[in-house]
Structure formats: C-alpha cells, structure tokens
GROMACS .gro file of C-alpha atoms in nm:
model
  202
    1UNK     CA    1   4.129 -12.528 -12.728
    2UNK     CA    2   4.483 -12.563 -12.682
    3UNK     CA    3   4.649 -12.862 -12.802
    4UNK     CA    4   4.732 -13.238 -12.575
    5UNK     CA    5   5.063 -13.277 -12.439
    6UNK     CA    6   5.091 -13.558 -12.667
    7UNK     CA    7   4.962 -13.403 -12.993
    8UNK     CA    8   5.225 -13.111 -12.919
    9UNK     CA    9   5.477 -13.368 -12.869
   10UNK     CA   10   5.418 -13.499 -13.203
   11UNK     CA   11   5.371 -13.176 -13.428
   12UNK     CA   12   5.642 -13.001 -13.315
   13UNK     CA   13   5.911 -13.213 -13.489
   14UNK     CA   14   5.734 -13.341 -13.729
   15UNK     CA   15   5.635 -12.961 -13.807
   16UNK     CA   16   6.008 -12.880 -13.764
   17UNK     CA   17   6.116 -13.140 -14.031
   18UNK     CA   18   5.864 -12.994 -14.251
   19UNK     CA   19   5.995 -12.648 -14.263
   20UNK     CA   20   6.342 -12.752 -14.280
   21UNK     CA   21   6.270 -12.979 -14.578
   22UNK     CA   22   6.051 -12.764 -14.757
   23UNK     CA   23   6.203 -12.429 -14.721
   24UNK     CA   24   6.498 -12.607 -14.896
   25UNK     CA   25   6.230 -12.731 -15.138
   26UNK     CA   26   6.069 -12.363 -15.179
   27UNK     CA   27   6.394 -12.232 -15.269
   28UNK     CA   28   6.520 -12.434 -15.534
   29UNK     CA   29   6.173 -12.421 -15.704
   30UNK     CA   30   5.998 -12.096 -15.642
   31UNK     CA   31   6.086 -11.802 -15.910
   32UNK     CA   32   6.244 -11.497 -15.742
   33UNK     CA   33   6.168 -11.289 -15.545
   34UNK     CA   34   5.920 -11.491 -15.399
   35UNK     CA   35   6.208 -11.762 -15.348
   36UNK     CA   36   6.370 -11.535 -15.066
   37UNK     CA   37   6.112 -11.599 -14.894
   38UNK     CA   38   6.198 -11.961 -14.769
   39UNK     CA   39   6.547 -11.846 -14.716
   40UNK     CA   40   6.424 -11.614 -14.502
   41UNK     CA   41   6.525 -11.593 -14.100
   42UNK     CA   42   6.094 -11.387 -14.085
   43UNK     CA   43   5.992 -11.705 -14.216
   44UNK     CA   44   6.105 -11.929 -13.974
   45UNK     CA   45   6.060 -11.676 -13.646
   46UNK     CA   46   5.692 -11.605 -13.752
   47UNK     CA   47   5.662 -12.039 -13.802
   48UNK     CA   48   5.783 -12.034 -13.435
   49UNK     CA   49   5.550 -11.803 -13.352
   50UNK     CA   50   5.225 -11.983 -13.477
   51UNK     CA   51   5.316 -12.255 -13.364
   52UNK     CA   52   5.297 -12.050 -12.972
   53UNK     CA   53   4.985 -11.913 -13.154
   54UNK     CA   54   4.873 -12.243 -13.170
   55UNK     CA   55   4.961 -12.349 -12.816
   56UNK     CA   56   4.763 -12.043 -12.689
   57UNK     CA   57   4.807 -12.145 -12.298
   58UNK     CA   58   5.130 -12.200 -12.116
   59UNK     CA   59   5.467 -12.005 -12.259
   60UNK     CA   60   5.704 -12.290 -12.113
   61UNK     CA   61   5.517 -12.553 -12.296
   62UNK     CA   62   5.491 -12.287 -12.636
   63UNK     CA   63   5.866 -12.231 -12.573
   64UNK     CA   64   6.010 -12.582 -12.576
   65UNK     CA   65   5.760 -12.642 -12.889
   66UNK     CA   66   5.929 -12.344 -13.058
   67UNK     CA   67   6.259 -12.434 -13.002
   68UNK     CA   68   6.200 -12.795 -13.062
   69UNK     CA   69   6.028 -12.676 -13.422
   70UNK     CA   70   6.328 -12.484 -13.483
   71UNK     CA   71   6.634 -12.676 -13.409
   72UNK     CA   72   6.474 -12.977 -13.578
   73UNK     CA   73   6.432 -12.772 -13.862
   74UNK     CA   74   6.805 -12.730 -13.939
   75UNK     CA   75   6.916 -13.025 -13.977
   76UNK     CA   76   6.633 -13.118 -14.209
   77UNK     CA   77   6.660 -12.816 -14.456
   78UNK     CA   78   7.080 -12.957 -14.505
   79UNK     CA   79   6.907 -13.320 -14.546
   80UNK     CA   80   6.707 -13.150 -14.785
   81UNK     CA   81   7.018 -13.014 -14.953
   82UNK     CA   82   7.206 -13.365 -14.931
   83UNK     CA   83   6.875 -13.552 -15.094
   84UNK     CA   84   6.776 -13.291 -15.367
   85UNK     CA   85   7.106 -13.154 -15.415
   86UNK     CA   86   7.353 -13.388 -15.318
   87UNK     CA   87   7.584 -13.137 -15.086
   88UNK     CA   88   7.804 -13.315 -14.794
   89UNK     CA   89   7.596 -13.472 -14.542
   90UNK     CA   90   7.819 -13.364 -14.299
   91UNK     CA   91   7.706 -13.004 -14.314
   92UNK     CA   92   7.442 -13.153 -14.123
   93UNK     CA   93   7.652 -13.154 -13.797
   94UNK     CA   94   7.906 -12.863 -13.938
   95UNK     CA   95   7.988 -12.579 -13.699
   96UNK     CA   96   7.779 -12.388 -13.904
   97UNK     CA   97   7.450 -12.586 -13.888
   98UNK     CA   98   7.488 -12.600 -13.471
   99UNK     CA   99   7.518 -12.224 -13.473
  100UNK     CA  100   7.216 -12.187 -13.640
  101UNK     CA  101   7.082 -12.445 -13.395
  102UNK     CA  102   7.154 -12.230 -13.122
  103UNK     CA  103   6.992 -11.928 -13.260
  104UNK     CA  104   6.663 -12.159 -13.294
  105UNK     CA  105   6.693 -12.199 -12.888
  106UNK     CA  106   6.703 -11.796 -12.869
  107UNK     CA  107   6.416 -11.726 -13.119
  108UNK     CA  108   6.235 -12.046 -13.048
  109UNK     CA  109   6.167 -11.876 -12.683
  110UNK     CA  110   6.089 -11.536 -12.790
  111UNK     CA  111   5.909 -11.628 -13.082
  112UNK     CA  112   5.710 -11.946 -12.898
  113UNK     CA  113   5.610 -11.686 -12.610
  114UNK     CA  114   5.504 -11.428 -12.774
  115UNK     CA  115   5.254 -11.649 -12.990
  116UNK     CA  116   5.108 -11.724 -12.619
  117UNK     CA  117   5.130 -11.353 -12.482
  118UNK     CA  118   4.917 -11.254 -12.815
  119UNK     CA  119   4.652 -11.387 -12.657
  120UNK     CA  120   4.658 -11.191 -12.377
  121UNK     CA  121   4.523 -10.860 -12.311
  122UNK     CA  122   4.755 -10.574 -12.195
  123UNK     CA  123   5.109 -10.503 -12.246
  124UNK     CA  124   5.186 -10.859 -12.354
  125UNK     CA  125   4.928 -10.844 -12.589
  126UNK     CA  126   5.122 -10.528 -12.795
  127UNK     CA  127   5.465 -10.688 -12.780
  128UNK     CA  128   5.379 -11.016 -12.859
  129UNK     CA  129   5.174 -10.862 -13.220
  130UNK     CA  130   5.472 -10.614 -13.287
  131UNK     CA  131   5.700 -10.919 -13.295
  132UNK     CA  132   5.654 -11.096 -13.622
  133UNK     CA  133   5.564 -10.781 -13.751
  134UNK     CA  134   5.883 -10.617 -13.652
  135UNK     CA  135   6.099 -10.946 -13.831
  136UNK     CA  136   5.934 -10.863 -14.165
  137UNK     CA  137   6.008 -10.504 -14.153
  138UNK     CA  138   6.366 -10.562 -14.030
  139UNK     CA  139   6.449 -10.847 -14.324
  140UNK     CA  140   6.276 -10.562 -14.522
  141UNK     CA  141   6.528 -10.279 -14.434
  142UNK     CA  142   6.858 -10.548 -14.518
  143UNK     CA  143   6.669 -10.621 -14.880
  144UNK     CA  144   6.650 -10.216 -14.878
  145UNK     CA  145   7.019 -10.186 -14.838
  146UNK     CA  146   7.065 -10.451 -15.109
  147UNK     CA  147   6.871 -10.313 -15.354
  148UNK     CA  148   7.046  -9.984 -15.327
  149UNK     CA  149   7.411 -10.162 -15.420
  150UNK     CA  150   7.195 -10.295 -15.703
  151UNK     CA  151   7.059 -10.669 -15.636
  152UNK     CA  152   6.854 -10.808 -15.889
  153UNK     CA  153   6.495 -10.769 -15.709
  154UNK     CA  154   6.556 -10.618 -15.426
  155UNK     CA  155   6.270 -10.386 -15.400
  156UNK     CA  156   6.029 -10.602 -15.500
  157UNK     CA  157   6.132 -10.856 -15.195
  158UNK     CA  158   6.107 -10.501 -14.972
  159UNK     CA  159   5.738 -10.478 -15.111
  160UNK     CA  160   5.648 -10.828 -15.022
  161UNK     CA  161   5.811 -10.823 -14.688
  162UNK     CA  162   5.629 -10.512 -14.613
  163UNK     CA  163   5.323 -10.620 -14.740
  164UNK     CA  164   5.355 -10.943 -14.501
  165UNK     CA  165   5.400 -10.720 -14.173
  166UNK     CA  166   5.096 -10.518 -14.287
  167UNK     CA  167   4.910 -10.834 -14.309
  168UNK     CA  168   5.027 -11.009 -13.942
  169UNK     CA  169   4.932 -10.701 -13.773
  170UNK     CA  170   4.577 -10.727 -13.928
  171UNK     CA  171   4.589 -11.058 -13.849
  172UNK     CA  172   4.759 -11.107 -13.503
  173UNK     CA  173   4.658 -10.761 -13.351
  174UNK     CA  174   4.330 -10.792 -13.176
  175UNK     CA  175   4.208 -10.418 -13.195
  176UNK     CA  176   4.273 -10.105 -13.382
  177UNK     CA  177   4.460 -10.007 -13.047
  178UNK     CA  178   4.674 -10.289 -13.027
  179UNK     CA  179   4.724 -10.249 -13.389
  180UNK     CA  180   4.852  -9.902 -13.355
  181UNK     CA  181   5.068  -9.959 -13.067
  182UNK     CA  182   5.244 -10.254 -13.179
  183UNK     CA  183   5.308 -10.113 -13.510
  184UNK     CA  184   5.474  -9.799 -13.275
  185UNK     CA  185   5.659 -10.077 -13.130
  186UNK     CA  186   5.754 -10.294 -13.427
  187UNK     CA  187   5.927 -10.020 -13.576
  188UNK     CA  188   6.225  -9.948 -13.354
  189UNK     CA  189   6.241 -10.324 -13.286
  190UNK     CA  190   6.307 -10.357 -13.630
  191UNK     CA  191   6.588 -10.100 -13.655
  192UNK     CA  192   6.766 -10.291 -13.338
  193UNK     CA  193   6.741 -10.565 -13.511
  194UNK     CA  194   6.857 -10.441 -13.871
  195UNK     CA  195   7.171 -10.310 -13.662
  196UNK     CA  196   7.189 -10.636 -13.476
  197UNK     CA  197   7.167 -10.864 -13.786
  198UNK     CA  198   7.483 -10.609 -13.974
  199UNK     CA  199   7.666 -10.685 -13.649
  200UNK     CA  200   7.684 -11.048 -13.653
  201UNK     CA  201   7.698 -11.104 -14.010
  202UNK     CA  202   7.415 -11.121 -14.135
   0.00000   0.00000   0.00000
C-alpha cells in the first residue's frame, strides 16, 4: 500500500538527513573501494528512486518526496563533515552546497518519478528500470577512465558499480522483457550521461 500523506511527510527528511549524515559517515569509515560508494552521485539518485519506489502511486507526491530527500540531504552530509570532522560550518550554505541543492531538485524529479512509473506496465515501465541502472553504469564508465590514468582501485569500483546495475535490473525490472529492453535503454543513457557529467565537471 502506498504510504499516508503524513508518514511521507515525515520520512522524507528524516530519510534525507540520514543519507546526508551517513554517507559522510560511510566514507570516512568504509575501506576502499567500497568507500566510493557513499561518495557516489548512483547512490543518492537510486535513494531517490526507492524512495518513488516506495511511494508507488502518484509521481507529484513521489517527486516532492525525492527532492525533499535530496536537498535535505546536503546540508546534512557538510553537518556531518562539521561534527565528525570539524570543517567550516559555513560550507553548509556555501555556493557550492546550494548547487548541489539544485541538482537534488533535477534528479529528485526524475529519479522520484521513475520509482512510480516502475510500477507501471508499458513504456514507463522500461524507462523507469533502465534509470538507476543506467547511473551505475555511467559512474562506472568515469571510474573506467580513472583507472586507465592509473587510480588506485579503479577497476575494482568499475566491477562493483557494474555488478550493482546488474543487480537493480534483476531487481526493479518486472520481466525478462522489460529486463532486456531497459538494459537496451540504460546503455546509451549512460553514455549521455558519462558525456554530460565530463561537461560540467564532474
């Protein structure tokens, strides 16, 4: 069933100030490579997108859930930093923390939907499972490019972010033939969005 108004209301910050806090938490005390995972832009679109998952009915409601999740998140993974590691508060408000604020609204909205659209059949239904899947094998093709210049454990964070899209589209894909088409799709998304993420920066 999906969830009350009022128990959305309630777990969407509070699950926001989770994963802002204890990504911060995850990597400062996780070895590597597994640490790159909680730096790790997947992480938090695929969080977005279970918590639309979780919504199941209504992509305005998963939406404003997913961006709530998200932008509360930022400021609590720097609060995190301030607490545990006793960097400048003020980064909480710095130019840099409202940018990454902003892309929260973007992904909270694509992200929040699609959780919603994988439950339903058709069209939706592909996109929505190639999503997440696609993130993992994008962050996959940047820790590619890195190992090749020679960072320490590169390839071993490519295995594990492959290994993570293999797993979502077991999990999130509904058939073998939404399977098969979303991975079809989750490919090229995932080149865009390598070339996208070089673009800006990242």
């Amino acid at each position: 069933m999906p969830p009350a108004p009022r128990t959305l209301a309630l777990v969407a910050p509070v699950a926001g100030f989770l994963l802002g806090f204890l990504d911060f938490v995850w990597i400062t005390r996780v070895p590597y490579p597994f640490a790159e995972l909680g730096n790790s832009t997947a992480t938090w679109a695929v969080a977005a997108f279970a918590l639309g998952w979780w919504v199941r009915r209504g992509a305005l409601r998963a939406a404003v859930a997913a961006v709530v999740l998200l932008v509360v998140a930022v400021p609590s993974y720097y609060l995190a930093a301030a607490l545990l590691q006793g960097d400048d508060p003020a980064v909480i408000v710095a130019p840099t923390s409202l940018l990454w604020m902003a892309f929260g609204v973007f992904a909270g909205v694509v992200f929040g939907v699609a959780g919603v659209w994988a439950h339903t059949p058709g069209w939706r239904q592909v996109v929505a499972t190639a999503l997440p899947v696609a993130v993992f094998v994008e962050e996959a093709l940047r820790f590619a490019g890195k190992a090749r210049t020679g960072y320490p454990g590169g390839w071993w964070n490519v295995a594990i972010d492959l290994g993570l899209a293999a797993l979502l589209l077991e999990l999130v894909g509904r058939s073998l033939r939404v399977r098969l088409l979303a991975a079809a799709v989750a490919l090229p998304l995932a080149v865009v969005g390598a070339f996208v993420f070089t673009a800006v920066g990242g």
